[in-house]
Short mmCIF file of C-alpha atoms (C1' of nucleotides) in Angstrom, two decimals:
data_model
loop_
_atom_site.label_atom_id
_atom_site.label_comp_id
_atom_site.label_asym_id
_atom_site.label_seq_id
_atom_site.Cartn_x
_atom_site.Cartn_y
_atom_site.Cartn_z
CA MET A 223 -7.31 -19.57 -35.18
CA LYS A 224 -8.97 -22.31 -37.18
CA LEU A 225 -9.10 -26.00 -36.52
CA SER A 226 -7.66 -28.09 -39.32
CA THR A 227 -9.60 -30.83 -41.06
CA ARG A 228 -7.74 -33.33 -38.90
CA GLY A 229 -9.63 -32.18 -35.85
CA ARG A 230 -12.92 -31.70 -37.64
CA TYR A 231 -12.86 -34.95 -39.56
CA GLY A 232 -11.52 -36.78 -36.54
CA LEU A 233 -14.33 -35.65 -34.28
CA ARG A 234 -16.95 -36.57 -36.88
CA ALA A 235 -15.33 -39.97 -37.35
CA MET A 236 -15.23 -40.58 -33.60
CA LEU A 237 -18.88 -39.58 -33.34
CA ASP A 238 -19.60 -42.06 -36.12
CA LEU A 239 -17.86 -44.78 -34.10
CA ALA A 240 -19.85 -43.75 -31.04
CA ILE A 241 -23.14 -43.95 -32.93
CA HIS A 242 -22.22 -47.48 -34.02
CA TYR A 243 -20.61 -48.36 -30.72
CA ASP A 244 -22.37 -51.72 -30.31
CA GLU A 245 -21.56 -52.98 -33.80
CA GLY A 246 -18.00 -54.16 -33.13
CA TYR A 247 -15.16 -53.15 -35.37
CA ILE A 248 -16.09 -50.67 -38.08
CA PRO A 249 -13.95 -50.49 -41.24
CA LEU A 250 -12.69 -47.03 -42.16
CA ARG A 251 -14.33 -47.40 -45.55
CA HIS A 252 -17.76 -47.25 -43.95
CA ILE A 253 -16.90 -44.14 -41.97
CA ALA A 254 -15.32 -42.52 -45.00
CA GLU A 255 -18.45 -43.15 -47.07
CA ARG A 256 -20.93 -42.05 -44.41
CA GLN A 257 -18.95 -38.91 -43.57
CA ASP A 258 -17.74 -38.22 -47.10
CA ILE A 259 -14.10 -38.04 -46.11
CA SER A 260 -11.11 -39.39 -48.04
CA GLU A 261 -10.37 -42.88 -46.72
CA GLY A 262 -6.62 -42.50 -47.17
CA TYR A 263 -6.64 -39.30 -45.20
CA LEU A 264 -8.76 -40.85 -42.46
CA GLU A 265 -6.13 -43.58 -42.11
CA GLN A 266 -3.61 -40.99 -41.06
CA VAL A 267 -6.04 -39.43 -38.62
CA PHE A 268 -6.77 -42.82 -37.07
CA ALA A 269 -3.08 -43.59 -36.74
CA MET A 270 -2.92 -40.65 -34.33
CA LEU A 271 -6.06 -41.68 -32.46
CA LYS A 272 -4.74 -45.22 -32.12
CA LYS A 273 -1.34 -44.06 -30.89
CA GLU A 274 -3.08 -41.97 -28.24
CA GLY A 275 -5.18 -44.98 -27.22
CA LEU A 276 -8.57 -43.49 -28.06
CA VAL A 277 -9.43 -46.28 -30.50
CA LYS A 278 -8.38 -49.88 -30.95
CA SER A 279 -8.06 -51.70 -34.23
CA ALA A 280 -8.40 -55.15 -35.74
CA ARG A 281 -6.51 -55.91 -38.90
CA GLY A 282 -7.57 -58.14 -41.74
CA ALA A 283 -10.98 -59.00 -43.13
CA GLN A 284 -13.88 -58.05 -40.85
CA GLY A 285 -11.45 -55.77 -39.07
CA GLY A 286 -11.73 -52.06 -38.46
CA TYR A 287 -11.72 -49.63 -35.59
CA LYS A 288 -13.76 -49.19 -32.42
CA LEU A 289 -13.68 -46.82 -29.49
CA SER A 290 -11.29 -47.95 -26.77
CA ASP A 291 -13.81 -46.94 -24.10
CA ARG A 292 -17.49 -46.08 -23.71
CA PRO A 293 -18.58 -42.87 -25.44
CA GLU A 294 -19.23 -41.09 -22.14
CA ASN A 295 -15.59 -41.59 -21.18
CA ILE A 296 -14.12 -39.98 -24.27
CA THR A 297 -14.25 -36.19 -24.27
CA VAL A 298 -14.12 -33.88 -27.24
CA GLY A 299 -11.03 -32.36 -25.65
CA MET A 300 -9.17 -35.68 -25.66
CA ILE A 301 -9.88 -36.05 -29.38
CA LEU A 302 -9.08 -32.49 -30.42
CA ARG A 303 -5.88 -32.23 -28.41
CA THR A 304 -4.72 -35.54 -29.88
CA LEU A 305 -5.26 -34.36 -33.44
CA GLU A 306 -4.51 -30.65 -33.17
CA GLY A 307 -1.97 -30.61 -30.38
CA SER A 308 -2.47 -28.13 -27.57
CA LEU A 309 -5.48 -25.88 -28.04
CA ALA A 310 -3.55 -22.96 -26.55
CA PRO A 311 -3.62 -20.02 -28.98
CA VAL A 312 0.16 -19.56 -28.70
CA ASP A 313 2.90 -22.12 -28.22
CA CYS A 314 4.60 -20.53 -25.22
CA ILE A 315 1.75 -21.58 -22.90
CA ALA A 316 1.03 -25.04 -24.31
CA GLU A 317 0.27 -27.53 -21.55
CA SER A 318 3.22 -29.71 -22.61
CA ASN A 319 6.42 -28.74 -24.40
CA PRO A 320 5.82 -24.99 -24.36
CA THR A 321 8.21 -23.03 -26.54
CA THR A 322 10.50 -20.64 -24.74
CA CYS A 323 10.35 -16.89 -25.25
CA SER A 324 12.79 -14.26 -24.05
CA ARG A 325 9.88 -12.04 -23.08
CA TYR A 326 8.16 -14.70 -21.00
CA ASP A 327 8.60 -13.06 -17.59
CA ARG A 328 7.41 -9.61 -18.55
CA CYS A 329 4.85 -10.67 -21.17
CA VAL A 330 1.49 -9.04 -20.52
CA THR A 331 -0.41 -10.56 -23.43
CA LYS A 332 0.37 -14.01 -22.01
CA LEU A 333 -2.48 -13.39 -19.56
CA ILE A 334 -4.92 -13.27 -22.43
CA TRP A 335 -3.55 -16.40 -24.05
CA GLU A 336 -3.82 -18.32 -20.78
CA MET A 337 -7.43 -17.27 -20.32
CA MET A 338 -8.24 -18.30 -23.87
CA ARG A 339 -6.49 -21.65 -23.46
CA ASP A 340 -8.31 -22.42 -20.23
CA SER A 341 -11.75 -21.45 -21.50
CA ILE A 342 -11.28 -23.49 -24.68
CA ASN A 343 -10.18 -26.52 -22.68
CA ASP A 344 -13.11 -26.10 -20.29
CA VAL A 345 -15.56 -26.21 -23.19
CA VAL A 346 -14.12 -29.21 -24.98
CA ASP A 347 -13.59 -31.15 -21.76
CA SER A 348 -17.19 -30.56 -20.75
CA MET A 349 -18.51 -32.47 -23.75
CA ASN A 350 -18.08 -36.15 -24.47
CA LEU A 351 -19.14 -38.46 -27.29
CA LYS A 352 -22.25 -39.61 -25.43
CA HIS A 353 -23.49 -36.01 -25.35
CA LEU A 354 -23.02 -35.81 -29.10
CA VAL A 355 -24.75 -39.13 -29.76
CA LEU A 356 -27.79 -37.94 -27.79
CA GLU A 357 -27.79 -34.70 -29.75
CA TYR A 358 -27.52 -36.67 -32.98
CA GLU A 359 -30.55 -38.79 -32.08
CA ASN A 360 -32.44 -35.67 -31.10
CA ILE A 361 -31.73 -33.88 -34.38
CA ASP A 362 -32.48 -37.04 -36.34
CA SER A 363 -35.90 -37.49 -34.74
CA ASN A 364 -36.90 -33.97 -35.75
CA ARG A 365 -36.35 -34.42 -39.46
CA MET B 191 -5.72 -23.54 -33.59
CA LYS B 192 -2.91 -21.02 -33.30
CA LEU B 193 -3.04 -17.27 -33.62
CA SER B 194 -0.77 -15.89 -36.32
CA THR B 195 1.88 -13.27 -35.68
CA ARG B 196 -0.54 -10.68 -37.04
CA GLY B 197 -2.74 -11.04 -33.98
CA ARG B 198 0.13 -11.45 -31.54
CA TYR B 199 2.25 -8.60 -32.88
CA GLY B 200 -0.83 -6.45 -33.32
CA LEU B 201 -1.93 -6.82 -29.73
CA ARG B 202 1.57 -6.04 -28.46
CA ALA B 203 1.76 -3.00 -30.71
CA MET B 204 -1.64 -1.76 -29.56
CA LEU B 205 -0.58 -2.25 -25.95
CA ASP B 206 2.54 -0.21 -26.74
CA LEU B 207 0.32 2.59 -28.08
CA ALA B 208 -1.82 2.35 -24.97
CA ILE B 209 1.21 2.62 -22.67
CA HIS B 210 2.26 5.77 -24.55
CA TYR B 211 -1.27 7.02 -24.98
CA ASP B 212 -0.56 10.59 -23.82
CA GLU B 213 2.44 11.11 -26.07
CA GLY B 214 0.57 11.94 -29.27
CA TYR B 215 1.39 10.22 -32.51
CA ILE B 216 3.96 7.44 -32.20
CA PRO B 217 5.97 6.44 -35.29
CA LEU B 218 5.95 2.76 -36.16
CA ARG B 219 9.72 2.74 -35.96
CA HIS B 220 9.56 3.26 -32.21
CA ILE B 221 7.07 0.46 -31.73
CA ALA B 222 9.05 -1.83 -33.99
CA GLU B 223 12.21 -1.19 -31.99
CA ARG B 224 10.64 -1.51 -28.56
CA GLN B 225 8.73 -4.66 -29.50
CA ASP B 226 11.42 -6.10 -31.76
CA ILE B 227 9.07 -6.54 -34.70
CA SER B 228 9.82 -5.91 -38.37
CA GLU B 229 8.73 -2.37 -39.18
CA GLY B 230 7.63 -3.26 -42.71
CA TYR B 231 5.47 -6.05 -41.41
CA LEU B 232 3.97 -3.79 -38.75
CA GLU B 233 2.95 -1.41 -41.52
CA GLN B 234 0.71 -4.07 -42.96
CA VAL B 235 -0.74 -4.86 -39.57
CA PHE B 236 -1.49 -1.19 -38.95
CA ALA B 237 -3.13 -0.84 -42.33
CA MET B 238 -5.74 -3.31 -41.08
CA LEU B 239 -6.11 -1.60 -37.71
CA LYS B 240 -6.52 1.75 -39.44
CA LYS B 241 -9.09 0.43 -41.89
CA GLU B 242 -11.08 -0.93 -38.96
CA GLY B 243 -10.86 2.42 -37.21
CA LEU B 244 -8.95 1.23 -34.15
CA VAL B 245 -6.06 3.64 -34.75
CA LYS B 246 -5.64 6.97 -36.52
CA SER B 247 -2.57 8.13 -38.34
CA ALA B 248 -0.67 11.31 -39.17
CA ARG B 249 1.57 11.30 -42.22
CA GLY B 250 4.83 13.11 -42.68
CA ALA B 251 7.53 14.09 -40.21
CA GLN B 252 6.43 13.91 -36.54
CA GLY B 253 3.62 11.69 -37.69
CA GLY B 254 2.75 8.21 -36.56
CA TYR B 255 -0.16 6.32 -35.09
CA LYS B 256 -2.30 6.68 -32.01
CA LEU B 257 -5.28 4.88 -30.58
CA SER B 258 -8.56 6.16 -31.98
CA ASP B 259 -10.13 5.95 -28.52
CA ARG B 260 -9.17 5.63 -24.86
CA PRO B 261 -7.52 2.31 -23.92
CA GLU B 262 -10.49 1.23 -21.81
CA ASN B 263 -12.73 1.45 -24.87
CA ILE B 264 -10.65 -0.84 -27.07
CA THR B 265 -11.05 -4.53 -26.26
CA VAL B 266 -8.65 -7.32 -27.04
CA GLY B 267 -11.48 -8.89 -29.02
CA MET B 268 -11.80 -5.89 -31.33
CA ILE B 269 -8.09 -6.10 -32.08
CA LEU B 270 -7.85 -9.85 -32.56
CA ARG B 271 -10.97 -10.13 -34.71
CA THR B 272 -9.68 -7.31 -36.90
CA LEU B 273 -6.35 -9.02 -37.47
CA GLU B 274 -7.33 -12.69 -37.41
CA GLY B 275 -10.87 -12.56 -38.71
CA SER B 276 -13.55 -14.41 -36.77
CA LEU B 277 -12.21 -16.32 -33.80
CA ALA B 278 -14.68 -19.13 -34.50
CA PRO B 279 -12.78 -22.43 -34.79
CA VAL B 280 -14.55 -23.27 -38.05
CA ASP B 281 -15.75 -21.00 -40.86
CA CYS B 282 -19.35 -22.23 -41.03
CA ILE B 283 -20.23 -20.45 -37.77
CA ALA B 284 -18.25 -17.25 -38.24
CA GLU B 285 -20.20 -14.23 -36.99
CA SER B 286 -20.10 -12.65 -40.45
CA ASN B 287 -19.81 -14.28 -43.87
CA PRO B 288 -20.06 -17.86 -42.64
CA THR B 289 -19.22 -20.45 -45.26
CA THR B 290 -22.05 -22.74 -46.27
CA CYS B 291 -21.98 -26.48 -45.66
CA SER B 292 -24.34 -29.11 -47.00
CA ARG B 293 -24.37 -30.76 -43.57
CA TYR B 294 -25.27 -27.60 -41.72
CA ASP B 295 -28.76 -28.63 -40.58
CA ARG B 296 -27.82 -32.02 -39.24
CA CYS B 297 -24.33 -31.15 -38.02
CA VAL B 298 -23.82 -32.22 -34.44
CA THR B 299 -20.25 -31.04 -34.03
CA LYS B 300 -21.42 -27.52 -34.84
CA LEU B 301 -22.64 -27.34 -31.24
CA ILE B 302 -19.08 -27.68 -30.01
CA TRP B 303 -17.74 -25.10 -32.42
CA GLU B 304 -20.40 -22.60 -31.33
CA MET B 305 -19.56 -23.12 -27.66
CA MET B 306 -15.87 -22.64 -28.40
CA ARG B 307 -16.53 -19.51 -30.45
CA ASP B 308 -18.68 -17.97 -27.75
CA SER B 309 -16.31 -18.72 -24.90
CA ILE B 310 -13.33 -17.36 -26.85
CA ASN B 311 -15.22 -14.19 -27.66
CA ASP B 312 -16.31 -13.81 -24.03
CA VAL B 313 -12.71 -13.92 -22.88
CA VAL B 314 -11.27 -11.49 -25.39
CA ASP B 315 -14.19 -9.08 -25.05
CA SER B 316 -13.80 -9.04 -21.27
CA MET B 317 -10.31 -7.57 -21.51
CA ASN B 318 -9.38 -4.13 -22.83
CA LEU B 319 -6.14 -2.25 -23.30
CA LYS B 320 -6.47 -0.43 -19.99
CA HIS B 321 -6.49 -3.77 -18.19
CA LEU B 322 -3.27 -4.69 -19.95
CA VAL B 323 -1.62 -1.35 -19.20
CA LEU B 324 -2.36 -1.81 -15.49
CA GLU B 325 -0.95 -5.30 -15.64
CA TYR B 326 2.13 -3.99 -17.42
CA GLU B 327 2.73 -1.40 -14.70
CA ASN B 328 2.21 -4.04 -12.05
CA ILE B 329 4.71 -6.46 -13.59
CA ASP B 330 7.19 -3.65 -14.15
CA SER B 331 7.13 -2.51 -10.54
CA ASN B 332 7.98 -6.02 -9.36
CA ARG B 333 11.22 -6.33 -11.30
"C1'" DA C 128 12.92 25.32 -51.52
"C1'" DA C 129 15.19 21.38 -49.93
"C1'" DT C 130 15.55 17.85 -46.67
"C1'" DT C 131 13.97 14.55 -43.71
"C1'" DA C 132 10.65 11.62 -41.52
"C1'" DA C 133 6.90 9.36 -41.85
"C1'" DT C 134 2.58 6.78 -43.77
"C1'" DC C 135 0.67 4.42 -47.75
"C1'" DA C 136 0.51 0.96 -51.49
"C1'" DT C 137 1.85 -2.94 -54.01
"C1'" DA C 138 4.62 -6.72 -55.53
"C1'" DT C 139 7.48 -10.51 -54.62
"C1'" DC C 140 9.23 -14.54 -52.21
"C1'" DA C 141 11.01 -18.57 -49.36
"C1'" DA C 142 9.46 -21.63 -46.05
"C1'" DT C 143 5.98 -24.13 -44.01
"C1'" DT C 144 1.66 -26.34 -43.56
"C1'" DT C 145 -2.35 -28.65 -45.25
"C1'" DA C 146 -5.00 -32.04 -47.31
"C1'" DC C 147 -4.57 -35.04 -49.69
"C1'" DT C 148 -2.88 -39.24 -53.26
"C1'" DA C 149 -0.06 -43.40 -54.37
"C1'" DG C 150 1.79 -47.66 -53.62
"C1'" DG C 151 2.57 -51.13 -51.34
"C1'" DA C 152 3.42 -54.51 -46.97
"C1'" DA C 153 1.31 -57.09 -43.33
"C1'" DT C 154 -2.53 -59.39 -41.27
"C1'" DT C 155 -6.69 -62.13 -40.79
"C1'" DA C 156 -11.54 -64.02 -41.64
"C1'" DA C 157 -13.86 -66.73 -44.75
"C1'" DT D 248 -6.20 -68.88 -51.36
"C1'" DT D 249 -8.60 -64.80 -51.67
"C1'" DA D 250 -10.52 -60.70 -50.27
"C1'" DA D 251 -10.72 -57.22 -46.94
"C1'" DT D 252 -8.63 -54.64 -44.02
"C1'" DT D 253 -4.96 -51.96 -41.19
"C1'" DC D 254 -0.33 -50.20 -41.37
"C1'" DC D 255 3.52 -47.50 -43.27
"C1'" DT D 256 6.04 -44.20 -46.03
"C1'" DA D 257 6.72 -41.03 -49.58
"C1'" DG D 258 5.31 -37.56 -52.64
"C1'" DT D 259 2.73 -33.26 -53.97
"C1'" DA D 260 -0.18 -29.18 -55.36
"C1'" DA D 261 -2.17 -25.35 -53.26
"C1'" DA D 262 -2.52 -22.13 -49.76
"C1'" DT D 263 -0.74 -19.49 -46.02
"C1'" DT D 264 2.67 -17.08 -43.39
"C1'" DG D 265 5.94 -13.74 -42.37
"C1'" DA D 266 8.32 -11.34 -44.11
"C1'" DT D 267 11.35 -7.99 -47.71
"C1'" DA D 268 11.68 -4.49 -51.43
"C1'" DT D 269 10.53 -0.50 -53.83
"C1'" DG D 270 8.63 3.52 -54.41
"C1'" DA D 271 4.88 7.18 -54.02
"C1'" DT D 272 2.86 10.55 -51.08
"C1'" DT D 273 2.61 13.75 -47.29
"C1'" DA D 274 4.10 17.15 -43.97
"C1'" DA D 275 7.25 19.31 -40.45
"C1'" DT D 276 11.68 21.38 -40.13
"C1'" DT D 277 15.66 23.82 -41.67
#
DNA sequence: AATTAATCATATCAATTTACTAGGAATTAA
DNA sequence: TTAATTCCTAGTAAATTGATATGATTAATT
C-alpha cells in the first residue's frame, strides 16, 4: 500500500512549481536540482502531468513548465491520481475502468475497500497546492 | 497504492474463519477451496497471522486454524497491518520503524502522508470481523 | 504400529513493476 | 548558429509478487 516515487516526486515537483508560480516557465533542471530528483525521470513524470493538463510547457531555450492553473485550483488528489492511477486499494472498485471479479456481487470485503478509497480521496481532495505553499512558508520562517 | 494479495486473501480467509467460528479448528484446505486460493500460498499468509497472534493452530489430523479471539475483537486493521505492514503511504511516517529522510524536518508533503495514514487506519480500525460476518449473512439472505 | 491429515519450514522461480539511464529528435530564444 | 530546453522511445538492473515444490514434524484414527 505504498505510493511510488512517481507520486511522491510528482507532488514535490508540483509544489516546487507552485512556490515559483510567478516566475514563468521553470526548466525541469532547476526542479531536479532543488528537489534532488533525476531529471530524466522527472521528464517522464511531467509527460503524465502535461497529458492530464495539470501543467503546460514551453519548448526551447528559456522554456520549461508551469502550472496550468492557480495553485489553489490544483488539488493533491488531481496530482496523485494522475501519477498513481486510482487510489482505490483494489482494482475492482477503481473509479474508472474497474477490473471485473466473479465474486463482485457477494464480496463482503469490497465494503472495506470502498470505505478506504473514499476516505483516501476525501483527504487528498481536501488539500491543494496553495495549502502546501502556505505550510512551506510557515515551516521556512521557523528555521 | 494497491494492497497485495496477501492482505486481500488474508482478510477473506479470516472472514471465513469468523463465519465458521464455532466449528473448532478449520484446515487450510477447506478455506483454500471455499475461497479459491492456493493452499500453499495461504500457508505463508497464516504463518504471519499466527506469528502476530491473530490465529492459533492445531497440528496433525483434525487440526487446522481458528481465530485466537472472538470476531468482534479482531479488527480489519489488525489483519491488514499484519500482512501488509504499515498502511502509511510512505515509509518515513510508518507507525513503527519509520525510514529516515534527510528532508524530514522541512518536508511539506509529509503532512499529506500523515493525514492519509490516519484516515486509512481510522477506517480499518472501525471495522471488525463480526461486522463482516453480519454483512455476509445479510448479502446471503438477499440472493 | 501404520496410516493419514495436517501444520511448519525453506528454497526456488517466472512475471511484473519500479526507478531509473541512454540517446537522440524537435523546438525556440538569444 | 548555438545553446537550452522539451519530447520520445528503448533498454535495464533490482526488487517484489504470487506463487510452486519438497520435505519435516505432529497428532488423530484405524
